[in-house]
Coordinates of N, CA, C and O in Angstrom, one line a residue:
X1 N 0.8 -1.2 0.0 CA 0.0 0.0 0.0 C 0.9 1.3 0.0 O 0.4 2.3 -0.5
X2 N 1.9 1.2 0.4 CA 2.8 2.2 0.5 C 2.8 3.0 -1.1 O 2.5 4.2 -1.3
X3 N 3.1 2.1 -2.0 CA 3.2 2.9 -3.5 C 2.0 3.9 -3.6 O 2.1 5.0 -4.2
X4 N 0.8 3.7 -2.9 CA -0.6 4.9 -3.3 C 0.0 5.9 -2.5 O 0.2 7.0 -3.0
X5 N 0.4 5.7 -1.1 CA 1.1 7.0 -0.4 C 1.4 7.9 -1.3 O 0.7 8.9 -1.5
X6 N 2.4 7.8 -1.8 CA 2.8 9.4 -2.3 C 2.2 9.9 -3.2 O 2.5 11.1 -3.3
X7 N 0.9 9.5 -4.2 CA 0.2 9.3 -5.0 C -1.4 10.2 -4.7 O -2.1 11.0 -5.3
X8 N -1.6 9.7 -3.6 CA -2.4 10.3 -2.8 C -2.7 11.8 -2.4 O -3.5 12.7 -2.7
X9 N -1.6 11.6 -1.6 CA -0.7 13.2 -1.0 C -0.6 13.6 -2.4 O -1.8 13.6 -2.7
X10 N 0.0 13.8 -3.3 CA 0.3 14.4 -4.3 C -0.4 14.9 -4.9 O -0.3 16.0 -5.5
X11 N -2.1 13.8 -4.8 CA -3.2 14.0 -5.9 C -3.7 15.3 -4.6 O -4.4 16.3 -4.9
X12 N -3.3 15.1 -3.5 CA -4.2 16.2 -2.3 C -3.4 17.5 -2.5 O -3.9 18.6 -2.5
X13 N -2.0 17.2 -2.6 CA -1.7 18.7 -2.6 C -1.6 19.3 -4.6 O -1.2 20.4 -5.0
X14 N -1.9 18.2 -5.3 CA -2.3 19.1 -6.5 C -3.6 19.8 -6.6 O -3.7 20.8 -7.4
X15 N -4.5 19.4 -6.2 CA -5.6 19.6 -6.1 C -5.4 21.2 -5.1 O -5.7 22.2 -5.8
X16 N -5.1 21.4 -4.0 CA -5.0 22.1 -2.9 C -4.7 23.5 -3.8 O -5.4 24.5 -3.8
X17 N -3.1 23.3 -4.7 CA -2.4 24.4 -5.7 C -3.6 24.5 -6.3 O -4.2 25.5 -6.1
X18 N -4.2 23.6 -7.2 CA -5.0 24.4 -7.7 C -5.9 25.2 -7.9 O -6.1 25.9 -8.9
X19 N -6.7 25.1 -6.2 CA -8.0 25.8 -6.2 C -7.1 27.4 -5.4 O -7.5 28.6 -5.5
X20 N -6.0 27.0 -4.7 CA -5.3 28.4 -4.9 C -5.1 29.1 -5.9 O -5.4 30.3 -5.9
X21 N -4.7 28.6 -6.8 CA -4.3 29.2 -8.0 C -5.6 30.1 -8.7 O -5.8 31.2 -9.2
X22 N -6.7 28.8 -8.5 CA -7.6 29.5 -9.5 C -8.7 30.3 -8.7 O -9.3 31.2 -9.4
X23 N -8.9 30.2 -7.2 CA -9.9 30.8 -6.7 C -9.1 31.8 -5.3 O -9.6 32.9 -4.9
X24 N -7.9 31.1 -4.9 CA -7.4 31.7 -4.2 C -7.3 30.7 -2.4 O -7.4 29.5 -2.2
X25 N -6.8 31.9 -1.3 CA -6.7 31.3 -0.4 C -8.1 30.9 0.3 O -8.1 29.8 0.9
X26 N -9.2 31.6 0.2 CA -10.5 31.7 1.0 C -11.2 30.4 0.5 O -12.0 29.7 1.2
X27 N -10.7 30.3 -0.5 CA -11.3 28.6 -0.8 C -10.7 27.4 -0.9 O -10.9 26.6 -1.8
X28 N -10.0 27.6 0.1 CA -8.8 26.0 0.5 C -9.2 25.9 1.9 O -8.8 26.4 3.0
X29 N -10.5 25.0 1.7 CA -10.8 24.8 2.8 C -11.0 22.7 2.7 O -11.0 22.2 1.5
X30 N -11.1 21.9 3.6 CA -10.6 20.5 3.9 C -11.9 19.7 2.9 O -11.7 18.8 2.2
X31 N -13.2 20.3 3.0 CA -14.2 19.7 1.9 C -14.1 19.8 0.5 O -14.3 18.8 -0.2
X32 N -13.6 21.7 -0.3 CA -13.1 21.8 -1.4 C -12.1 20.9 -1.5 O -12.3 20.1 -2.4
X33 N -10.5 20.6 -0.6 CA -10.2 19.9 -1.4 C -10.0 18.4 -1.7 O -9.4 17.8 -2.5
X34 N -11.0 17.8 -0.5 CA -11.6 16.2 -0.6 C -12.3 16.0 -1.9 O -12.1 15.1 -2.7
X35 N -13.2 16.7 -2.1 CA -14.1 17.3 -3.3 C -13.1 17.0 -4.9 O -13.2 16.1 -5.8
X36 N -12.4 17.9 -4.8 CA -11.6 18.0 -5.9 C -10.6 17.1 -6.5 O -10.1 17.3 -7.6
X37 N -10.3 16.2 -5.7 CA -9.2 15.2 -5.6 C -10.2 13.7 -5.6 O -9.8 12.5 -5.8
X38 N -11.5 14.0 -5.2 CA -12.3 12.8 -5.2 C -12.0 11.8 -3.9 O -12.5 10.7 -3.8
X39 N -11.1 12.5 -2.6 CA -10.9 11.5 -2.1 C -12.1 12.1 -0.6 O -13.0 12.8 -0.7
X40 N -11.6 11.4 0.7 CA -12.5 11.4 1.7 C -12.1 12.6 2.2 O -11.3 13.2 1.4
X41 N -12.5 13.4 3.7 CA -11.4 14.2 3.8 C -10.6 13.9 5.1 O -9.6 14.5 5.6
X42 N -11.4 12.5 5.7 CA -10.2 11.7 6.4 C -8.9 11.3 5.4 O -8.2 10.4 5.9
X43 N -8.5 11.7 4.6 CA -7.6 11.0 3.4 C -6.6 12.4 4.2 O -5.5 12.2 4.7
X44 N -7.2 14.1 4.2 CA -6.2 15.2 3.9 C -6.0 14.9 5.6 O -4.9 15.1 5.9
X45 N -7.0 14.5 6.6 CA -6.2 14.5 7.9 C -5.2 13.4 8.2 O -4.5 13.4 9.2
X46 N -5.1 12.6 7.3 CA -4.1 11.3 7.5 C -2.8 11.7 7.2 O -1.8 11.7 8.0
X47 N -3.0 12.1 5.9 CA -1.6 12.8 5.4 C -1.3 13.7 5.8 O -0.1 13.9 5.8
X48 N -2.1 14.7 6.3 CA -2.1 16.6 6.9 C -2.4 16.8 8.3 O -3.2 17.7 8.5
X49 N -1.9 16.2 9.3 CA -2.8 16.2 10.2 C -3.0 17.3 11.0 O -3.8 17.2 11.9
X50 N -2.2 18.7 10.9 CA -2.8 19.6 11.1 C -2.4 20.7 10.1 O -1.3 20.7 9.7
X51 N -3.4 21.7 9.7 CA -3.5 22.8 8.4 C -1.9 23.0 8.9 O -1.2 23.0 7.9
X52 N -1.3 23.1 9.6 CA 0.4 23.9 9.2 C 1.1 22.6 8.4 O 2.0 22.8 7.6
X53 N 0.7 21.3 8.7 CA 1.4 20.3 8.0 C 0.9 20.4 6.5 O 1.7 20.0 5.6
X54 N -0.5 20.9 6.2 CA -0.6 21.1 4.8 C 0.0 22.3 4.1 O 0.5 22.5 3.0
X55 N -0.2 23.0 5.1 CA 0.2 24.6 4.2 C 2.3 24.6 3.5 O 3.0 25.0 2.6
X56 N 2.3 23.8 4.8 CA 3.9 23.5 4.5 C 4.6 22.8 3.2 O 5.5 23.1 2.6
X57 N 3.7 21.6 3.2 CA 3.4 20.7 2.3 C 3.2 21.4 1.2 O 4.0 21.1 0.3
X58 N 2.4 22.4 0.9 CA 1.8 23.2 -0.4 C 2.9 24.3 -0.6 O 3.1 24.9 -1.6
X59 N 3.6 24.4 0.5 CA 4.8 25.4 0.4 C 5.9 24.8 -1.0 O 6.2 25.1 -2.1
X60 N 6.2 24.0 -0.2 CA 7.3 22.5 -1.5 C 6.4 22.5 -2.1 O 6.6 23.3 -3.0
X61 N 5.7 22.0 -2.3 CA 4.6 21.5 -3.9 C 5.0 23.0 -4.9 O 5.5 23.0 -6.0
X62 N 4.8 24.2 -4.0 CA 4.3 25.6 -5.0 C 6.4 25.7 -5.8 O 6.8 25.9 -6.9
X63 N 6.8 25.5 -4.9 CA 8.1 25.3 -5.2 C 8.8 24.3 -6.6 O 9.4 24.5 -7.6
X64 N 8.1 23.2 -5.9 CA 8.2 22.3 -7.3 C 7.9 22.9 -8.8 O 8.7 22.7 -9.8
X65 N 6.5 23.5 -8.8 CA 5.9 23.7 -9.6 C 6.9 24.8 -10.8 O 7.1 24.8 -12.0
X66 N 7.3 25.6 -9.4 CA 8.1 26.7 -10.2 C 9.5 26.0 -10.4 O 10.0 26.6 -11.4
X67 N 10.2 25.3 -9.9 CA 10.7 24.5 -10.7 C 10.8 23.7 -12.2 O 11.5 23.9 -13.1
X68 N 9.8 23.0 -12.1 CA 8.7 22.7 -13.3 C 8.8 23.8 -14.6 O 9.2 23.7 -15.7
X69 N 8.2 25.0 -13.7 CA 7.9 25.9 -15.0 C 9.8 26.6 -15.6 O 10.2 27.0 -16.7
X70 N 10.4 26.4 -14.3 CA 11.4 27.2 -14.9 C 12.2 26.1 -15.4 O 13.1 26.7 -15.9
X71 N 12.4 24.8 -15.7 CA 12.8 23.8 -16.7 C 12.0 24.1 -17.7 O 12.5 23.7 -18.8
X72 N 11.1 24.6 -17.9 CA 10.2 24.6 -19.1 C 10.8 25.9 -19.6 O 10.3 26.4 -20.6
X73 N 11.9 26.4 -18.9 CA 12.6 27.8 -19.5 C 11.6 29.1 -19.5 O 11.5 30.0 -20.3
X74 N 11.0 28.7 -18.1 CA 10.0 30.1 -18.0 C 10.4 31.2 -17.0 O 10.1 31.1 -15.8
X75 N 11.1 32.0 -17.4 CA 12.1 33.2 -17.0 C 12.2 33.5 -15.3 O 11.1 33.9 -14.9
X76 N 13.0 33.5 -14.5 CA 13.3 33.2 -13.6 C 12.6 34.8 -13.0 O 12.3 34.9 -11.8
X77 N 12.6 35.9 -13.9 CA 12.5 36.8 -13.8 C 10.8 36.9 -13.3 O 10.2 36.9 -12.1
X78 N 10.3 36.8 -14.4 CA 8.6 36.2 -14.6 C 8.2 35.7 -13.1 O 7.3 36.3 -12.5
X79 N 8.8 34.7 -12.5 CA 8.2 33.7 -11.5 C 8.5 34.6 -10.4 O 7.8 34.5 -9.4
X80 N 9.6 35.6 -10.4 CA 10.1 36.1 -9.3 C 8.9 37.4 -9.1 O 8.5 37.8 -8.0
X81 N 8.4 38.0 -10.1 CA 7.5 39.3 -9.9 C 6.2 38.1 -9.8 O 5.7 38.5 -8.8
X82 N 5.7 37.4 -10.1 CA 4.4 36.9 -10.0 C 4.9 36.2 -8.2 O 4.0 36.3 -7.3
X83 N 5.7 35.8 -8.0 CA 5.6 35.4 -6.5 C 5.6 36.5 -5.4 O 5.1 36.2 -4.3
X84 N 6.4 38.1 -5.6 CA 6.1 39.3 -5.3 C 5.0 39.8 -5.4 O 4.5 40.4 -4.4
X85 N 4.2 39.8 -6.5 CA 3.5 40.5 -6.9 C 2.0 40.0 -6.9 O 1.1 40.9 -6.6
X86 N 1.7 38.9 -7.1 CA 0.6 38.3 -7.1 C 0.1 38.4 -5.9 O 0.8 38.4 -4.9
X87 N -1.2 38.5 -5.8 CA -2.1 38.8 -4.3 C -2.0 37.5 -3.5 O -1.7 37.3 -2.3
X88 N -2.3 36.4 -4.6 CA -2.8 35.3 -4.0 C -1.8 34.8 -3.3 O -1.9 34.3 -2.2
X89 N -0.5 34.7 -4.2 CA 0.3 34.3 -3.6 C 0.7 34.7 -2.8 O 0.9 33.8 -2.0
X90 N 1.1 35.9 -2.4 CA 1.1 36.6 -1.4 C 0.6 36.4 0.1 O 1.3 36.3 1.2
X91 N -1.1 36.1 -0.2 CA -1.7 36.0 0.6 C -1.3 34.4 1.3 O -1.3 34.1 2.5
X92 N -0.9 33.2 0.1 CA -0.4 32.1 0.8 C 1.1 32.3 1.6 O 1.4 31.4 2.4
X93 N 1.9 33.2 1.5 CA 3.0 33.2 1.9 C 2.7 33.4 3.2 O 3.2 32.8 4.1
X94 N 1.6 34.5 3.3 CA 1.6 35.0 4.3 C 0.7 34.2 5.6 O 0.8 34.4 6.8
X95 N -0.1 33.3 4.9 CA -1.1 32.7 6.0 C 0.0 31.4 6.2 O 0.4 31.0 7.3
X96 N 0.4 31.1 5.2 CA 2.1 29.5 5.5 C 3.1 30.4 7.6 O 3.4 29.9 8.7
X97 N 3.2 31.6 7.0 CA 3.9 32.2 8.4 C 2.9 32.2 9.4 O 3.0 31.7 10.5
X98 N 1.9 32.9 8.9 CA 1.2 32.7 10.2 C 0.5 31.6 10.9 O 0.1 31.4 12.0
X99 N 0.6 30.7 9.8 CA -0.1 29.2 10.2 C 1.3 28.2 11.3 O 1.1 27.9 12.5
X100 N 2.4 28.0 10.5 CA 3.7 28.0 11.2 C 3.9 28.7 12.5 O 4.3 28.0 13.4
X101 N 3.6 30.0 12.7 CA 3.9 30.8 13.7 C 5.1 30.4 14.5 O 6.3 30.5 14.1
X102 N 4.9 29.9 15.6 CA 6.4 29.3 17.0 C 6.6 28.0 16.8 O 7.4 27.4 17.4
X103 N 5.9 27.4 16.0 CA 6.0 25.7 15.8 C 7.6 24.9 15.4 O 7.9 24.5 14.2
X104 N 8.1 24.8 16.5 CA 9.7 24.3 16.3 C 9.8 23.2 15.7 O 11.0 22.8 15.8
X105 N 8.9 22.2 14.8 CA 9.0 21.5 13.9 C 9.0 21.8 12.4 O 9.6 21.1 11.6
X106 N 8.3 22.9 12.3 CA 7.6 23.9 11.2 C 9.1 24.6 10.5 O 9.7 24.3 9.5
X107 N 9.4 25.5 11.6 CA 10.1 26.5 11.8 C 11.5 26.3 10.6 O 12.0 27.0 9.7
X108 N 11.8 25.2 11.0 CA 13.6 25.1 10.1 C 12.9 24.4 8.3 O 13.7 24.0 7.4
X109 N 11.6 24.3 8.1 CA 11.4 23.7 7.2 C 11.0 25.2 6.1 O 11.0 25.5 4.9
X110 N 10.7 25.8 6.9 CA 10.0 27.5 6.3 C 10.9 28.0 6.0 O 10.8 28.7 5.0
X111 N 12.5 27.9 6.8 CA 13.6 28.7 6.9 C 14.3 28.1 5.8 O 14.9 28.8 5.0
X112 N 14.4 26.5 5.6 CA 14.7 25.9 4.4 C 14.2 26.4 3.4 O 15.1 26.6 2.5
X113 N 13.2 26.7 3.0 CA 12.4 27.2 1.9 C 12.9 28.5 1.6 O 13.2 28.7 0.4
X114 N 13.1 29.3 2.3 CA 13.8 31.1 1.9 C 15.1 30.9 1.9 O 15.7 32.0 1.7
X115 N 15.9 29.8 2.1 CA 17.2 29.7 1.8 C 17.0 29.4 0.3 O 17.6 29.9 -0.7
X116 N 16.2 28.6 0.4 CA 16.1 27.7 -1.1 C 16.0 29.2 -2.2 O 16.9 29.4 -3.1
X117 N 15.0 30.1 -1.9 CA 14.7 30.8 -2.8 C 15.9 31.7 -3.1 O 16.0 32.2 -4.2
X118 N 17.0 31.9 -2.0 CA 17.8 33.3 -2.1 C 19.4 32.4 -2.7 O 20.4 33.0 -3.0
X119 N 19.2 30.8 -2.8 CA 19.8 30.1 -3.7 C 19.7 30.2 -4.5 O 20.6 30.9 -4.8
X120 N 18.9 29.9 -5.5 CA 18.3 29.8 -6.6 C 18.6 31.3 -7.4 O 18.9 31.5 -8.5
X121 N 18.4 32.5 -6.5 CA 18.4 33.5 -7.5 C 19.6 33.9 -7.5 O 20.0 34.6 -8.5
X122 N 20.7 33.6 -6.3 CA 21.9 33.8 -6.6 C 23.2 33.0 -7.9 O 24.2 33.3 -8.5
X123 N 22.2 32.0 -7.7 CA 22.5 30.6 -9.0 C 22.5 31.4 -10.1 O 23.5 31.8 -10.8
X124 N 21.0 31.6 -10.3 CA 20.7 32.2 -11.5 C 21.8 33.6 -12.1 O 22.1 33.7 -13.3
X125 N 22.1 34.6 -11.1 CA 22.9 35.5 -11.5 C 24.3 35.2 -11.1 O 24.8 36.3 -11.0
X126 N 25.3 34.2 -10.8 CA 26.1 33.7 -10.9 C 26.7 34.5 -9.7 O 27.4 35.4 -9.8
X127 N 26.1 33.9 -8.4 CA 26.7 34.5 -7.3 C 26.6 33.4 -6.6 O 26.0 32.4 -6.9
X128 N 27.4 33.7 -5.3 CA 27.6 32.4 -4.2 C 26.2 32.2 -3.4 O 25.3 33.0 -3.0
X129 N 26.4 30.9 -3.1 CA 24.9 30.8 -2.4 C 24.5 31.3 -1.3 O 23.4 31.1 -0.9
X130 N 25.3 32.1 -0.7 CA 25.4 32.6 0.8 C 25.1 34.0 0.1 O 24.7 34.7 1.1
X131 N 25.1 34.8 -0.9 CA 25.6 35.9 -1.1 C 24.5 36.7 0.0 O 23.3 36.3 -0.1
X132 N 24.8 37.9 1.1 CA 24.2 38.5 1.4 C 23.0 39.7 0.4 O 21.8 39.9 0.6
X133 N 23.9 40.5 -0.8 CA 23.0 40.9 -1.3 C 21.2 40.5 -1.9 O 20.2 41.1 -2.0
X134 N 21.7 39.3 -2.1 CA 20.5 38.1 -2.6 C 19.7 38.2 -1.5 O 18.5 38.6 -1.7
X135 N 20.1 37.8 -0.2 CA 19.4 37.7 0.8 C 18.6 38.9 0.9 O 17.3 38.9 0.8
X136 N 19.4 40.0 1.2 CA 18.7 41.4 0.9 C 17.4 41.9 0.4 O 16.3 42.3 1.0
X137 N 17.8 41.6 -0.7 CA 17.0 41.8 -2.2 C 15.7 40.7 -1.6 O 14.6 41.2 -1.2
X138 N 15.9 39.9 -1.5 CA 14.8 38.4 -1.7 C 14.1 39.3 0.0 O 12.8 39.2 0.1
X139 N 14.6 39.9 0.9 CA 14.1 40.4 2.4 C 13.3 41.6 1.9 O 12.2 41.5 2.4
X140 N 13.5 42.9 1.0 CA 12.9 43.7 0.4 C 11.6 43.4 -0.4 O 10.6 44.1 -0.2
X141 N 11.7 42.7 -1.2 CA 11.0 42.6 -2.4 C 10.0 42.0 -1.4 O 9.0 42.6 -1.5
X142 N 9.9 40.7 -0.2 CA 8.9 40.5 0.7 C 8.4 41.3 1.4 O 7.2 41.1 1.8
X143 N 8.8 42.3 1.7 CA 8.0 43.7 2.0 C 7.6 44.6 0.9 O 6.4 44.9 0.9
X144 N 8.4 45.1 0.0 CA 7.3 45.3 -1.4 C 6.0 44.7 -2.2 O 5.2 45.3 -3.0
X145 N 6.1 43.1 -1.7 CA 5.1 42.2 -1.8 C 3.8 42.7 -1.0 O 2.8 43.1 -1.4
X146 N 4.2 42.4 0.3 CA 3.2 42.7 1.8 C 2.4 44.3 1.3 O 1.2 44.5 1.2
X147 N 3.6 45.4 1.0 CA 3.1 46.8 0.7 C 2.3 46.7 -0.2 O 1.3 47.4 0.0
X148 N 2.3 45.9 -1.7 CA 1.4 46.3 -2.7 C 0.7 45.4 -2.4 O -0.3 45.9 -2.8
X149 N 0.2 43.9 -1.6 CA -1.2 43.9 -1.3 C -1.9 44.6 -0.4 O -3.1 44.7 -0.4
X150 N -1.0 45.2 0.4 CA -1.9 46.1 1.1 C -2.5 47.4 0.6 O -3.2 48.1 1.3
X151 N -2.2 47.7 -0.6 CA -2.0 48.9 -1.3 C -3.4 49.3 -2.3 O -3.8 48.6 -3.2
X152 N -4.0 50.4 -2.1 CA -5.2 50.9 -2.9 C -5.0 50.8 -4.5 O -5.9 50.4 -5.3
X153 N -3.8 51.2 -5.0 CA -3.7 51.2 -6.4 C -2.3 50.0 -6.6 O -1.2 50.6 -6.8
X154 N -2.1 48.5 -6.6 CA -1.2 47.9 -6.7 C -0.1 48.4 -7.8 O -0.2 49.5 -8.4
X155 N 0.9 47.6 -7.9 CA 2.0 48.1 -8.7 C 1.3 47.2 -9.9 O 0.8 46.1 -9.9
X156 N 1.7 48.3 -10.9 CA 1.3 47.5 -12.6 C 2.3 47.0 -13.2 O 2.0 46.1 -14.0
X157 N 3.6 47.3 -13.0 CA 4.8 46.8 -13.6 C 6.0 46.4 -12.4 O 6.9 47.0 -11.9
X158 N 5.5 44.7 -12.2 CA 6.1 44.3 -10.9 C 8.0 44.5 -11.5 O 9.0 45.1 -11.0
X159 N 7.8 43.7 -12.8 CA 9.4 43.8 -13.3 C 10.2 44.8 -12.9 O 11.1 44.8 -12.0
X160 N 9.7 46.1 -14.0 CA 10.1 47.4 -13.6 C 10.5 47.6 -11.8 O 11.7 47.8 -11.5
X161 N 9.8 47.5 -11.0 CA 10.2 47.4 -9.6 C 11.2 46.5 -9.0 O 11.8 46.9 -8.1
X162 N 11.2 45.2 -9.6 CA 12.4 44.4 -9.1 C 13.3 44.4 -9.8 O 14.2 43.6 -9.5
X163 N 13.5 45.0 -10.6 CA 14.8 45.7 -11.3 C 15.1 46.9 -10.9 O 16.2 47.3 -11.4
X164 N 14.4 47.8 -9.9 CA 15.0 48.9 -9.2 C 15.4 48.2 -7.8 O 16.6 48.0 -7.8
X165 N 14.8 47.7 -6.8 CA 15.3 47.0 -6.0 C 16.5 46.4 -6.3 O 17.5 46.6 -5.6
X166 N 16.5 45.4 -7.4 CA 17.7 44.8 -7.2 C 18.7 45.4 -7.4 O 19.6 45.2 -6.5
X167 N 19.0 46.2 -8.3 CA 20.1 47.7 -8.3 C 20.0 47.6 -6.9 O 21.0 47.1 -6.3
X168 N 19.0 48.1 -6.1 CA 19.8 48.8 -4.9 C 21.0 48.2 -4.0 O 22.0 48.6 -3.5
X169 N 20.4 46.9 -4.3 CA 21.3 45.3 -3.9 C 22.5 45.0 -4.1 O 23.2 44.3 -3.4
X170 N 23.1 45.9 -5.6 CA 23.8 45.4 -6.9 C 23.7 44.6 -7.3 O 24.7 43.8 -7.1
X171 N 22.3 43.9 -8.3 CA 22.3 42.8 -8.2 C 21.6 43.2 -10.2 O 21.0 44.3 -10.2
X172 N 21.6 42.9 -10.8 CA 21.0 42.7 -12.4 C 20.5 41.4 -12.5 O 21.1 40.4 -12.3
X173 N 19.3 41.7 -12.8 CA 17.7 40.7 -13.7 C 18.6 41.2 -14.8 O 19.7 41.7 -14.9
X174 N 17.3 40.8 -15.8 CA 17.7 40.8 -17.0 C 16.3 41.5 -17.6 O 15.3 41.4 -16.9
X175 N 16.2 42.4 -19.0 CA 14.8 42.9 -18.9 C 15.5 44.2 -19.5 O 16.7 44.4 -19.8
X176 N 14.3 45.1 -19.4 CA 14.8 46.9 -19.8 C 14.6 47.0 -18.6 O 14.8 48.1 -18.1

């Protein structure tokens, strides 16, 4: 039975990304996504057994994905203003911390995850994986995130913005 395990979980947290994706956070709730995956929703507490073990879970999945898309050569640039910029996502970053909150099991798996990211973009611009400016940059642009969802008139040109940021960094995207 082991081989359906990961199969399961997978079909639960594809399902989970999706109704994020397409409806948002307000409707990831434990019936939508038993519903959507076809399974029970004793199925998401087996595997999930409490919302911070899912949201965490959906943390890596959303990761994957952008993995996924950026093998498919979908510009590193792109994924980085839509994970700033986007509400929704946004709004999951932000309920993932607050769901986590003091949870000392949680905690080094979240912290793994924003290493991962300020990896990846130092990869991509051919810097060391430690580089502080990266760090910087990837700590700013999360408050430029937080500010334009909170914001009456959002930013229209996330690019444009993370190409001023990252100057401040010294750091070059690629783009005008």
């Amino acid at each position: 039975m082991d081989h359906q395990e990961p199969s399961r979980k997978q079909l639960i947290l594809d399902a989970a990304l999706d109704i994020i994706e397409h409806e948002g956070m307000k409707a990831l709730t434990q019936p939508r996504i038993a519903k959507a995956c076809g399974l029970r929703q004793s199925h998401l507490t087996y595997y999930f057994p409490r919302k911070a073990d899912l949201y965490i879970a959906l943390l890596e999945a959303s990761h994957m994905r952008a993995e996924a898309k950026a093998a498919r050569k979908v510009p590193l640039e792109g994924l980085l203003v839509a994970l700033f910029f986007d509400p929704e996502r946004m709004r999951f970053f932000l309920s993932i911390i607050l769901e986590v909150g003091d949870d000392p099991d949680l905690q080094p798996i979240l912290q793994e995850h924003g290493k991962g990211l300020c990896v990846a973009i130092a990869r991509h611009l051919g810097r060391p994986d430690n580089d502080p400016d990266v760090e910087s940059f990837v700590n700013e642009m999360r408050g430029v995130g937080v500010t334009n969802l909170m914001s009456v008139k959002p930013v229209k040109n996330g690019a444009a913005v993370m190409r001023k940021v990252a100057a401040r960094h010294g750091l070059k995207f690629g783009g005008k």
